[in-house]
Amino acid sequence: MRIATITNWAYGATVCLTIASGIVMLMASNADNVERKAVEQRQVFDQLTEDVETDAWALSDLARLYVVNKDPDVLTEYRQKETSLKTIEHRLAKLKDNGATGEELALLHEGLQVIDELQDEQQTALASIARGEETRAVQLLYGKPYEQELDRVQNQIDHFRQLLDRRAHAAVEEATNTSRTLRTLSEVMVGATALLFLFVLGFILKRRVLRPVVRLSDVVHRLASQDYAVEPPNFNQIDEIGDMAQAIRIFRENGLVRQRLEKERDADWAIRELLARMTQRLQGCESFTDVINVAQLFAPNIAPGIAGRLYILDHDPWQMRCAAQWLSPQGEDSPFHPDDCWAVRRGQSHPPSNEAPDIACYHLPESCSGQSLCVPLIAQGEAIGLLSFQGITSETAPSRAYLELMAEALGLALANQRLRDALLEKALYDPLTGLRNRHHLDDTLRTQMSQAMRNDEPVSCLMIDIDYFKNINDRFGHEAGDQVIKSVATIVQRAVHNSGLAFRYGGEEFLALLSGANEEEAHRCATEIYNGVHELSLRYGLSEIGPVDVSIGIASYPEHAQGDNLLRAADVALYRAKELGRSRIVSFGMLEAG
């Protein structure tokens, strides 16, 4: 039976008794009202005077505490407490509105004025502390006059309370005497009504309302503070309590869902911010190392708790090479063939879903194949790398779209670095021979000359020219000429690679800078080049190109030239070698000796 039905029956049985006793109760209620108003007025006055007394002592204690400790937090609390202290006029007006007499107001007015004087002394003490006059501040707040003022405040407030007690006692006694006679008459009738009504209500409240409501109240309070871990009681009875319990369960379930969605939203925004920041950092990368460092820094934060590796596709040999890893992924980081990864084969993330069974990539260890995800790095429709994640579960996995966005950003960054390196190589290296070109020479020469001057070390320059190269082009064609240039370039590079740098200076001209080599060491290197070229046996098709010789000019710093004159001196020596009949080595020092 619902509570409403039970209460209706109880109401019907008691209504008659209630009407009969109500008339008598109305007669006694007027006296009760007088008594109640007197008590309420006394409570209001007690509360107001207690507030004044509490605020005054608290303000005094905070001021003294700050004078002793000089704690800024105490000063801040003092300022806050000071603002909460109402003005004299406001407090008096409040008391007057509640029926305080003139004598009471005058008595309290004197106490409040003393409190204001105490506040002035507190302000003076605080100002003394600000000026560094600590002794004066202590004397003000801990001196005997200050204590006397505090006692005076207490005496005034106590006297005020005594007046209130006398007046309230007189009013209560008068109202009590008036209502005693009428109350006795009504008690008999009310008692009979109350016994019946309380019997019914006791059963309802205790067994059907009070216990469930207390339990539900605690649950509601915790749910109101967003503590959705609380378990609501399981009241299945078909009444109002059961309806409330069901509503609370639904509210808790909705709160849990909302809390989960808010956490997911916050995590979502955090990952988006990380992705945006990573993209900005990738745009500022100037090398593959920068890109790798950015990936190692941001990947563990974008996918927390998920280990992974970054692979880069190398063309020679054709393999996926591990460039970075984080959070200790399982298995070896050895290279593997691109076809061993289904994501690279398909050009899409693999597996498409972690919940459905699918074939695992062959490069992954079997222990983590069911909790892995491979995302290819695609740029301009071509796979250039791979992001491989391990240990992905439904609880730890971020949105697949974020991992793919991370892969897209890394793919574009790696592609940009490859394009940049390719452009740099074309700008600084000769495509036929692989040697540095003339554009690279100026910066290199300036650097090596500065280092040589700073460290007092020699630098030598070799100018190398293929003899009668035009005849080779005329007889066998430009392809044969290119073959000769490449062969000579290989010999020059092999001779200087341990001690210097080789450049293609012009069509059939080469230049070598030998850091730390004097004229004698440069002559030995030139001799190695000369002999290596002379011993070449070159064929083009069925024809033998014939002997190939070079003329070499040598100049050394500081023996022969200073600064930029080093190249000019080597060029002069080469010109002299050609004048003397080619196929020889001439040092600038030989010209000076001649």
JSON list of N, CA, C and O in Angstrom, two decimals, residues 87 269 318 346 426 464 488 558:
[
{"chain": "A", "resi": 87, "resn": "THR", "atom": "N", "xyz": [29.64, 48.10, 10.37]},
{"chain": "A", "resi": 87, "resn": "THR", "atom": "CA", "xyz": [29.77, 49.41, 11.01]},
{"chain": "A", "resi": 87, "resn": "THR", "atom": "C", "xyz": [28.85, 49.50, 12.22]},
{"chain": "A", "resi": 87, "resn": "THR", "atom": "O", "xyz": [27.89, 48.73, 12.38]},
{"chain": "A", "resi": 269, "resn": "TRP", "atom": "N", "xyz": [40.78, 17.13, -25.98]},
{"chain": "A", "resi": 269, "resn": "TRP", "atom": "CA", "xyz": [41.35, 18.47, -26.20]},
{"chain": "A", "resi": 269, "resn": "TRP", "atom": "C", "xyz": [42.85, 18.48, -25.92]},
{"chain": "A", "resi": 269, "resn": "TRP", "atom": "O", "xyz": [43.61, 19.16, -26.62]},
{"chain": "A", "resi": 318, "resn": "TRP", "atom": "N", "xyz": [66.55, -1.71, -49.75]},
{"chain": "A", "resi": 318, "resn": "TRP", "atom": "CA", "xyz": [65.12, -1.48, -49.65]},
{"chain": "A", "resi": 318, "resn": "TRP", "atom": "C", "xyz": [64.62, -2.12, -48.36]},
{"chain": "A", "resi": 318, "resn": "TRP", "atom": "O", "xyz": [64.39, -3.32, -48.28]},
{"chain": "A", "resi": 346, "resn": "ARG", "atom": "N", "xyz": [49.06, -1.96, -47.83]},
{"chain": "A", "resi": 346, "resn": "ARG", "atom": "CA", "xyz": [47.74, -1.45, -48.17]},
{"chain": "A", "resi": 346, "resn": "ARG", "atom": "C", "xyz": [47.71, 0.07, -48.23]},
{"chain": "A", "resi": 346, "resn": "ARG", "atom": "O", "xyz": [46.78, 0.66, -48.80]},
{"chain": "A", "resi": 426, "resn": "LYS", "atom": "N", "xyz": [71.66, 18.63, -54.74]},
{"chain": "A", "resi": 426, "resn": "LYS", "atom": "CA", "xyz": [71.76, 19.14, -56.11]},
{"chain": "A", "resi": 426, "resn": "LYS", "atom": "C", "xyz": [72.47, 20.48, -56.15]},
{"chain": "A", "resi": 426, "resn": "LYS", "atom": "O", "xyz": [73.17, 20.80, -57.12]},
{"chain": "A", "resi": 464, "resn": "ILE", "atom": "N", "xyz": [93.59, 20.20, -60.75]},
{"chain": "A", "resi": 464, "resn": "ILE", "atom": "CA", "xyz": [93.80, 19.03, -61.60]},
{"chain": "A", "resi": 464, "resn": "ILE", "atom": "C", "xyz": [93.02, 19.22, -62.89]},
{"chain": "A", "resi": 464, "resn": "ILE", "atom": "O", "xyz": [91.82, 19.54, -62.85]},
{"chain": "A", "resi": 488, "resn": "VAL", "atom": "N", "xyz": [88.27, 9.61, -63.33]},
{"chain": "A", "resi": 488, "resn": "VAL", "atom": "CA", "xyz": [89.26, 10.49, -62.71]},
{"chain": "A", "resi": 488, "resn": "VAL", "atom": "C", "xyz": [88.75, 11.00, -61.36]},
{"chain": "A", "resi": 488, "resn": "VAL", "atom": "O", "xyz": [89.51, 11.08, -60.39]},
{"chain": "A", "resi": 558, "resn": "PRO", "atom": "N", "xyz": [101.18, 28.38, -45.54]},
{"chain": "A", "resi": 558, "resn": "PRO", "atom": "CA", "xyz": [101.46, 29.81, -45.84]},
{"chain": "A", "resi": 558, "resn": "PRO", "atom": "C", "xyz": [102.67, 30.00, -46.75]},
{"chain": "A", "resi": 558, "resn": "PRO", "atom": "O", "xyz": [103.11, 31.13, -46.94]}
]
